[in-house]
Coordinates of C-alpha atoms and ligand atoms in Angstrom, one line a residue:
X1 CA -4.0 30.5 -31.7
X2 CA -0.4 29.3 -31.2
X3 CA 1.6 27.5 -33.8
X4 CA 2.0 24.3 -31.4
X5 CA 5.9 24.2 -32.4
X6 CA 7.6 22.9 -29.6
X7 CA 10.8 24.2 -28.1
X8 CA 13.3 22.7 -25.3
X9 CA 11.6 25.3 -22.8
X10 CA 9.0 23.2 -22.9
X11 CA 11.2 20.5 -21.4
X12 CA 9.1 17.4 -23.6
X13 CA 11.0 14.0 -23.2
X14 CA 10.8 10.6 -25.1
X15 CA 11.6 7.3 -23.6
X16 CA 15.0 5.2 -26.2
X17 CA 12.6 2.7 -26.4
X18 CA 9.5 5.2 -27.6
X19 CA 9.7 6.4 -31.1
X20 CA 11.9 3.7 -31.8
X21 CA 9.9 0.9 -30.4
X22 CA 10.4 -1.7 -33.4
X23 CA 6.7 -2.9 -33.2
X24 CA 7.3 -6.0 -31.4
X25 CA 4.1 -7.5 -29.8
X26 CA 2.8 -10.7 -28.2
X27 CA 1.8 -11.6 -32.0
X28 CA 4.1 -10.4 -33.9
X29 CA 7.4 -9.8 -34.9
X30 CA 8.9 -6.5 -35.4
X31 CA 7.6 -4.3 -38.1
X32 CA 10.1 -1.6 -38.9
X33 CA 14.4 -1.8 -37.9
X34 CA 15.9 -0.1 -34.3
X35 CA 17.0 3.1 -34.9
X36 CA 20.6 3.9 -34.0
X37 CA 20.9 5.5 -30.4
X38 CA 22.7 8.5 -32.1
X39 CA 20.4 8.8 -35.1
X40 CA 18.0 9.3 -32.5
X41 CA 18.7 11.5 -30.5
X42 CA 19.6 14.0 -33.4
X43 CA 16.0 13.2 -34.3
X44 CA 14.8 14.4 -31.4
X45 CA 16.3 17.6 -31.6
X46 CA 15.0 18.2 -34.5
X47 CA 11.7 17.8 -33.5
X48 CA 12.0 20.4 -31.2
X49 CA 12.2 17.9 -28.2
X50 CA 14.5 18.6 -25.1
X51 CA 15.0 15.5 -23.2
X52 CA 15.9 12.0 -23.8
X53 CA 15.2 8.6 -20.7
X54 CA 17.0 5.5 -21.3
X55 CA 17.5 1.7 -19.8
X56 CA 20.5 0.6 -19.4
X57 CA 20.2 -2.2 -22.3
X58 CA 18.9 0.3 -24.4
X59 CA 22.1 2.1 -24.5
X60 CA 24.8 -0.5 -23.5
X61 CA 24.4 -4.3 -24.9
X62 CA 23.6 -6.4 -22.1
X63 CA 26.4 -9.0 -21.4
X64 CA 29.0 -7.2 -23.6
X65 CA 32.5 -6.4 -22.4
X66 CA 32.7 -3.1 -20.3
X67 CA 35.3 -1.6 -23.3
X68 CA 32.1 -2.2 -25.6
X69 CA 29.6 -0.7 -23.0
X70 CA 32.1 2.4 -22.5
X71 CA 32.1 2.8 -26.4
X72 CA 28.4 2.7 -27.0
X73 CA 27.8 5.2 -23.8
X74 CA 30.3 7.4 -25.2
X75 CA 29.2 7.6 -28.9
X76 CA 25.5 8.3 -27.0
X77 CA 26.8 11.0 -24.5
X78 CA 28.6 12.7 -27.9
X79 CA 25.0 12.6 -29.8
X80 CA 23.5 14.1 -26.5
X81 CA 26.6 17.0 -26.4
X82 CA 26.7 17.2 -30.5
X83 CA 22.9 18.3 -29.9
X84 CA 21.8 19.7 -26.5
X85 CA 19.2 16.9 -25.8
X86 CA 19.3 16.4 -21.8
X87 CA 19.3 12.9 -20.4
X88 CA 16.0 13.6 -17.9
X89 CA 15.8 10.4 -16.7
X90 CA 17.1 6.6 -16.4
X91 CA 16.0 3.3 -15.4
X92 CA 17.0 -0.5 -15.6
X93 CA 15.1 -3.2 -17.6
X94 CA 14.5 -5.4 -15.0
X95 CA 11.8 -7.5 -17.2
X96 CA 13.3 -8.0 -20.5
X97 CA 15.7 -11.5 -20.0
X98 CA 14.4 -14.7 -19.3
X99 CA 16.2 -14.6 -15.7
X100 CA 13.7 -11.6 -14.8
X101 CA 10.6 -14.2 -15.3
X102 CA 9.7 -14.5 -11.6
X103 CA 10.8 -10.7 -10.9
X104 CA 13.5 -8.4 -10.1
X105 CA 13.7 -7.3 -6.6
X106 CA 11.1 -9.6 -5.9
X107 CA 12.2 -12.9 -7.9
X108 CA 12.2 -16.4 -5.2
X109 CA 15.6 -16.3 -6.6
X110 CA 17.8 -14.6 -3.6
X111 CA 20.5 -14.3 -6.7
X112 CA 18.4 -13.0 -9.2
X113 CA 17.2 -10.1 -6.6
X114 CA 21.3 -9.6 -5.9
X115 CA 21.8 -9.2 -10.1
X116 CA 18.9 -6.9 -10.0
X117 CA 20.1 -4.6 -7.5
X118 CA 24.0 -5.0 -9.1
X119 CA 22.5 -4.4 -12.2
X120 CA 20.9 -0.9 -10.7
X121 CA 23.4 0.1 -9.1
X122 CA 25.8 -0.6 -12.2
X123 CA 23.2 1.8 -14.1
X124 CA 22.9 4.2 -11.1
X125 CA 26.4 5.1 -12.0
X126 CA 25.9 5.8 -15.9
X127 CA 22.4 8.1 -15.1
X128 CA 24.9 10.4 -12.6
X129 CA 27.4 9.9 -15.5
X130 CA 24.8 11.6 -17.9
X131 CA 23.5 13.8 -15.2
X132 CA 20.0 12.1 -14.5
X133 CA 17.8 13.8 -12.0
X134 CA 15.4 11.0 -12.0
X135 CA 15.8 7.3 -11.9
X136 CA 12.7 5.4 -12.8
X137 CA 11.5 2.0 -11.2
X138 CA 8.8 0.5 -13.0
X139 CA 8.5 -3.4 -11.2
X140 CA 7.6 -5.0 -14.8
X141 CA 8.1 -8.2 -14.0
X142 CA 7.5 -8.0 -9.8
X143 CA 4.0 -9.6 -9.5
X144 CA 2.7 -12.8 -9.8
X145 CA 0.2 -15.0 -11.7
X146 CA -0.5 -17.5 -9.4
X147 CA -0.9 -15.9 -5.9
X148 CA 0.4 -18.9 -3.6
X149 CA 3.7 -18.3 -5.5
X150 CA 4.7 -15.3 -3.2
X151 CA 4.3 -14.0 -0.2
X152 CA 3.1 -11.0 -0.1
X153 CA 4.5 -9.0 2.7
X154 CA 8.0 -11.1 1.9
X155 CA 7.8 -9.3 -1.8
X156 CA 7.1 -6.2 0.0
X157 CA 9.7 -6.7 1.7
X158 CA 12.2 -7.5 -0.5
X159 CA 10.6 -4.4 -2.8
X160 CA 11.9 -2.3 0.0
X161 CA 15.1 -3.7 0.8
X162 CA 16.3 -3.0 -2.9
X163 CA 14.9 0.6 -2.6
X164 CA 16.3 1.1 0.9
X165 CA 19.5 -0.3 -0.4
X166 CA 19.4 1.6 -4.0
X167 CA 18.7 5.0 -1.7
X168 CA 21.7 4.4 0.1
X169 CA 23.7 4.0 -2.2
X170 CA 22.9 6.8 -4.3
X171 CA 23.7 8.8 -0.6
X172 CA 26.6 7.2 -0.1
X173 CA 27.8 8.3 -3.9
X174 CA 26.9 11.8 -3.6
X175 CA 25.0 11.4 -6.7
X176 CA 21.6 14.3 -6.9
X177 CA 19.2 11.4 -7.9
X178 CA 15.7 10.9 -6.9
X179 CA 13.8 7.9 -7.4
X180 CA 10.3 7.4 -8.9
X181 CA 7.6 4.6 -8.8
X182 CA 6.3 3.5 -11.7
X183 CA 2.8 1.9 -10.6
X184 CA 1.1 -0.5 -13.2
X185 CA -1.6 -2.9 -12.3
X186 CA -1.0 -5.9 -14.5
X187 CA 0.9 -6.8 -17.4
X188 CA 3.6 -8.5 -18.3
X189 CA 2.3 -10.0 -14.9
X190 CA -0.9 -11.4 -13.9
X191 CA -1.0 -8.8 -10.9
X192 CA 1.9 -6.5 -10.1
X193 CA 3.4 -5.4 -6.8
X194 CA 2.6 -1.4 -6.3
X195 CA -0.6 -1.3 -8.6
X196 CA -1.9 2.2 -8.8
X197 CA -0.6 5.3 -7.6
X198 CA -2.3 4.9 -4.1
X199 CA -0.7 2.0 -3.7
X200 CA 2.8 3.4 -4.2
X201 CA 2.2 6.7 -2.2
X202 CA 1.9 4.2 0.7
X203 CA 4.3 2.2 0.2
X204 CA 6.7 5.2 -0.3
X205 CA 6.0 6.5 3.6
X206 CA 7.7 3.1 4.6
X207 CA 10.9 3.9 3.1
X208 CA 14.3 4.8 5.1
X209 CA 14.6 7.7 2.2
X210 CA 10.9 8.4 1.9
X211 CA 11.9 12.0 1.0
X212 CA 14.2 11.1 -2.0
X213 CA 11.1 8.8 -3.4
X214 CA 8.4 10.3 -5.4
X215 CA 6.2 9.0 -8.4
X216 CA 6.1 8.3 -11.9
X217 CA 2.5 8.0 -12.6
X218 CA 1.4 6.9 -16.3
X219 CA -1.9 8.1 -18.1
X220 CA -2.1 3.9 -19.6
X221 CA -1.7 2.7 -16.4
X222 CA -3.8 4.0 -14.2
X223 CA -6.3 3.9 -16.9
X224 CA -5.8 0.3 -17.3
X225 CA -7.2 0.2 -14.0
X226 CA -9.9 2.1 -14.6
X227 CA -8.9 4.9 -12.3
X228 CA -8.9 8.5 -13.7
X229 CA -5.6 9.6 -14.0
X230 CA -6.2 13.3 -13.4
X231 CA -7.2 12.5 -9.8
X232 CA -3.9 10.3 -9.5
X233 CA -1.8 13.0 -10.7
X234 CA -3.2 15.8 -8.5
X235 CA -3.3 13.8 -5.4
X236 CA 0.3 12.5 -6.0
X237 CA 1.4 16.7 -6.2
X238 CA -1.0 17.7 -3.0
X239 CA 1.6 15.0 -1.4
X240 CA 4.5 16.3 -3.0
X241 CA 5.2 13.3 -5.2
X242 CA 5.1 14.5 -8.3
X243 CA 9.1 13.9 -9.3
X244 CA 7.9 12.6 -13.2
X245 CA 5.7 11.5 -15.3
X246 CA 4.7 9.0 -18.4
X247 CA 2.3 10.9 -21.1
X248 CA 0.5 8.7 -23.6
X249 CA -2.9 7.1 -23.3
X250 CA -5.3 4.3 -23.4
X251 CA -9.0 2.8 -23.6
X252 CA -9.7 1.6 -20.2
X253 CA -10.0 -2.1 -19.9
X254 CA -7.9 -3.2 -22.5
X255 CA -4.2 -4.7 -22.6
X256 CA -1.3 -2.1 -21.9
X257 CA -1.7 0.3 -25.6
X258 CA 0.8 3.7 -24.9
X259 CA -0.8 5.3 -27.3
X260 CA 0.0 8.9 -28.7
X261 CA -0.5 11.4 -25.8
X262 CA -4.5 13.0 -26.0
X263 CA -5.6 10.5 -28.7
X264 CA -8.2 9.0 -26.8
X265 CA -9.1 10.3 -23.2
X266 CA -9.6 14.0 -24.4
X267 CA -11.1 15.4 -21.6
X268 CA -9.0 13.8 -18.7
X269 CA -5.9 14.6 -20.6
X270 CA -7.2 18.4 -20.7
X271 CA -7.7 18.2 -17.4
X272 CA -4.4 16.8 -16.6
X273 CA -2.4 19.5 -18.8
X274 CA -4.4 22.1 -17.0
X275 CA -3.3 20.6 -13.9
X276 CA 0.4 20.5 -14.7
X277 CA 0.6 23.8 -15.9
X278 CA -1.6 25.6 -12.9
X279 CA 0.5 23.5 -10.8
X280 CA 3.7 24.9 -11.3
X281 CA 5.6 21.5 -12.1
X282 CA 8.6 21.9 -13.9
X283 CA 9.8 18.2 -14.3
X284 CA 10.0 16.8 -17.6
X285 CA 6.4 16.2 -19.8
X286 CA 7.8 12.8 -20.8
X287 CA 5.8 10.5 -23.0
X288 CA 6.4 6.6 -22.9
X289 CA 4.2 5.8 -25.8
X290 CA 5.1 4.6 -28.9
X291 CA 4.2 5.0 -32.9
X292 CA 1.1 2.2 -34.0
X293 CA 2.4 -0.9 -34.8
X294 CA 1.8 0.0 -38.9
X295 CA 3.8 2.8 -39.2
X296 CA 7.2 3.5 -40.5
X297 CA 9.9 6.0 -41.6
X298 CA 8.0 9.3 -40.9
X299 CA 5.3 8.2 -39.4
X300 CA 6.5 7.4 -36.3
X301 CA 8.0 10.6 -36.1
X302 CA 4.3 12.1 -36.8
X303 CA 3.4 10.1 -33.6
X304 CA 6.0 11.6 -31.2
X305 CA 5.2 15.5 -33.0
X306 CA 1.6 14.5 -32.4
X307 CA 2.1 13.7 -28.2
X308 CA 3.6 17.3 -28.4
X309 CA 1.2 19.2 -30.3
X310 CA -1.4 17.8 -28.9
X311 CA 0.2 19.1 -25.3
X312 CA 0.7 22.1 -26.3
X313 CA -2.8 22.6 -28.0
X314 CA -4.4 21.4 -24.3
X315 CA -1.8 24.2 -23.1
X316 CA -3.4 27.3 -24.8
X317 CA -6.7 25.7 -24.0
X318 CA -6.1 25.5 -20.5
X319 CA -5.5 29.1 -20.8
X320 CA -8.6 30.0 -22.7
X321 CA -10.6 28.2 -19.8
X322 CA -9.4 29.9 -17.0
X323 CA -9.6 33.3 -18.5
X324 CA -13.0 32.6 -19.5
X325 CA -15.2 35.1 -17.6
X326 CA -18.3 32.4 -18.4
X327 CA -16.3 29.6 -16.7
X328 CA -15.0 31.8 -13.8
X329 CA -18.9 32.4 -13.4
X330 CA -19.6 28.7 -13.6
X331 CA -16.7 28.0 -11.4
X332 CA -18.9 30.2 -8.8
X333 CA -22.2 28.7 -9.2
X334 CA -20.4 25.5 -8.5
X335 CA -19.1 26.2 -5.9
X336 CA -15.3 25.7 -6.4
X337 CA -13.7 28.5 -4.8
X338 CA -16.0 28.0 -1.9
X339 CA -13.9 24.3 -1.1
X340 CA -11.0 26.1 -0.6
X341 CA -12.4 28.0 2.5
X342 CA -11.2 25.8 5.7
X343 CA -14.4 24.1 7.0
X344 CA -13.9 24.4 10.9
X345 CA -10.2 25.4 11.0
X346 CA -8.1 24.3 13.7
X347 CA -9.5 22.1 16.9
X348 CA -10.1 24.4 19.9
X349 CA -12.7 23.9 23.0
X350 CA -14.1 27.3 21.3
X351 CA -14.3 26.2 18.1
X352 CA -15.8 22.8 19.2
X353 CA -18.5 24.5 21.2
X354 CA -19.4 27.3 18.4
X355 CA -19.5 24.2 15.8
X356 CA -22.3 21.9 18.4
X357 CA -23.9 25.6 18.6
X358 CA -24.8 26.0 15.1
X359 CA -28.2 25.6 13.6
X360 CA -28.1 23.9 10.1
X361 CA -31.3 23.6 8.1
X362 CA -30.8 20.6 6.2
X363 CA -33.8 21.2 3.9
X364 CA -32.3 24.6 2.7
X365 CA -28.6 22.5 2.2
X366 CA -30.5 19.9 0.3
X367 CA -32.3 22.4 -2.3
X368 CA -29.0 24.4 -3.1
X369 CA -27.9 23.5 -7.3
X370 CA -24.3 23.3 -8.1
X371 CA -24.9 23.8 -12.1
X372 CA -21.8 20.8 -12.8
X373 CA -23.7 20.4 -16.1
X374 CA -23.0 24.3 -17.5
X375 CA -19.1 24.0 -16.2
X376 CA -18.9 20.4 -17.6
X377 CA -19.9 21.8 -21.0
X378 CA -17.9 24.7 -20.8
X379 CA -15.2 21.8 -20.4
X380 CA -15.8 20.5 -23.6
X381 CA -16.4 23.8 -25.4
X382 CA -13.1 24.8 -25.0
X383 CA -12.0 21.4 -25.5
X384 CA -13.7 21.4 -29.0
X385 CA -13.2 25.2 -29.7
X386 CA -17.3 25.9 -30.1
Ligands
MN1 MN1 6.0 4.2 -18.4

């Protein structure tokens, strides 16, 4: 058994707006004061994390003169050097003022959707400043409620000239940043543009910079609706997608919770760990989740060693699985190793002709086992340490 005491080599990251979230809810008020950008980031180091994200307005006060902005990022990028913490990613918040009510890139408002891809831009700048790999685009408020308030194929549109556009620009700057997608189905929004990961991965292929455009795929999201995420995550990496991603987690069907990373969906957060570490990512393991709404002073910094241990815990589990002789046995009698065999290989007349040749018995198909239930439980018998 390990110690579960993160390090920076394992390259864990929290969201400005995370451990720090003041509590703020559709019902209430905020329960415990912001904590001071540079405070924070010393916290994190010494906690053992390694990467810090930021929105712009999280950093720089929105509407203030640029000499104020220019202070406040400086005091920031001398908490970051003071410490070591790496800036892993940045994003805008596109959802937060009043303006942003009918959407972003996708607001009726032609001038709105100009501010929004100004204000990008503007923050595009800062995250090459900081040295930002990744720039995050989560479309909080690009949806709708009512559905004859848009049209659909003009917000797509639209969604795509400000990515186009953004892409560019990023080209045309010489910065080394990729962009990533942040699907969500609902909320703040009735329904929101890009609702799941398939959804994105799609939209992505229509892109002039498809190949600088990847995902950010988030455990509360796809959860929200009711999609595993495991399945999201590993088809977004057999495309190549995988440029980041958001660790907490959720109860499906309920209102958007970013919850500590593996306190709820055990088993599909094992199975995503697993994933991530047989899969040889080596982005950032960033968690946008934040502390419950009744803590304060060190409890919230319980919560954000919690998303970590609990990582790291799946982590040596993951490892206990696959060097299980009893699960590589029930790997067998399932059948696993058997999918990765090419079925018919590639189209030839021969190959056609030997395939309409072949005898199958289909009684003798339909009586083969695949014993799911003895791997299943070998699953949770690591999972629970019986
Ligand atoms: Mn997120």
């Amino acid at each position: 058994m390990g110690d579960y005491t993160p390090t920076p080599a394992d390259k864990f990251a929290f969201g400005m707006w995370t451990i720090g979230h003041p509590g703020r809810d559709p019902f209430g008020d905020a329960t415990r004061p912001p904590i001071d950008p540079v405070d924070y980031v010393r916290g994190l180091a010494d906690i053992g994390a390694w990467g810090v994200s930021f929105h712009d307005d999280d950093l720089m006060t929105f509407g203030a003169p640029e000499s104020q902005r220019r202070a406040e990022l400086d005091r920031f990028k001398k908490a970051l050097s003071d410490t070591g913490i790496v800036c892993s990613m940045a994003t805008t918040n596109l959802f937060w003022h009043p303006m942003f009510k009918d959407g972003a890139f996708t607001s009726n408002d032609r001038n709105v959707r100009r501010l929004a891809i100004q204000k990008s831009m503007r923050n595009l700048d800062v995250a090459a400043e900081l040295g930002a790999p990744t720039y995050v685009f989560w479309g909080g408020r690009e949806g709708v409620e009512s559905a004859a308030s848009k049209t659909p194929a003009d917000a797509l549109d639209r969604y795509r000239e400000a990515l186009d556009f953004l892409a560019s620009y990023v080209v045309d700057q010489g910065y080394s940043i990729r962009f990533a997608i942040e699907p969500k189905p609902n909320e703040p929004r009735g329904d929101t543009f890009l609702p799941t990961v398939g959804h994105a991965l799609a939209f992505i292929e229509t892109l002039d910079h498809a190949d600088m455009v990847g995902l950010n795929p988030e455990v509360a999201h796809e959860t929200m609706a009711g999609l595993s995420f495991y399945q999201g995550v590993a088809q977004t990496l057999w495309q190549g997608k995988l440029f980041h991603i958001d660790l907490n987690d959720q109860k499906i069907g309920r209102y958007d919770q970013d919850l500590r990373f593996g306190s709820e969906g055990i088993k599909d957060d094992f199975m995503v760990v697993r994933l991530l570490e047989n899969s040889g990512y080596d982005g950032p393991k960033h968690f946008d989740a934040r502390p419950y709404r009744n803590e304060n002073g060190d409890g919230i910094w319980d919560f954000a060693r919690g998303c970590m241990r609990t990582y790291l815990i799946f982590r040596e589990k993951a490892k206990e699985f696959d060097a299980n002789p009893k699960v590589k046995q029930a790997l067998a009698d399932a059948g696993v190793p058997e999918l990765a065999i090419p079925t018919v290989g590639p189209y030839s007349r021969a190959t056609a002709d030997e395939l309409l040749a072949e005898k199958f018995d289909p009684e003798t198909l339909a009586s083969r086992g695949y014993r799911n239930e003895q791997l299943d439980q070998l699953v949770i018998d690591t999972i629970l340490g019986a």
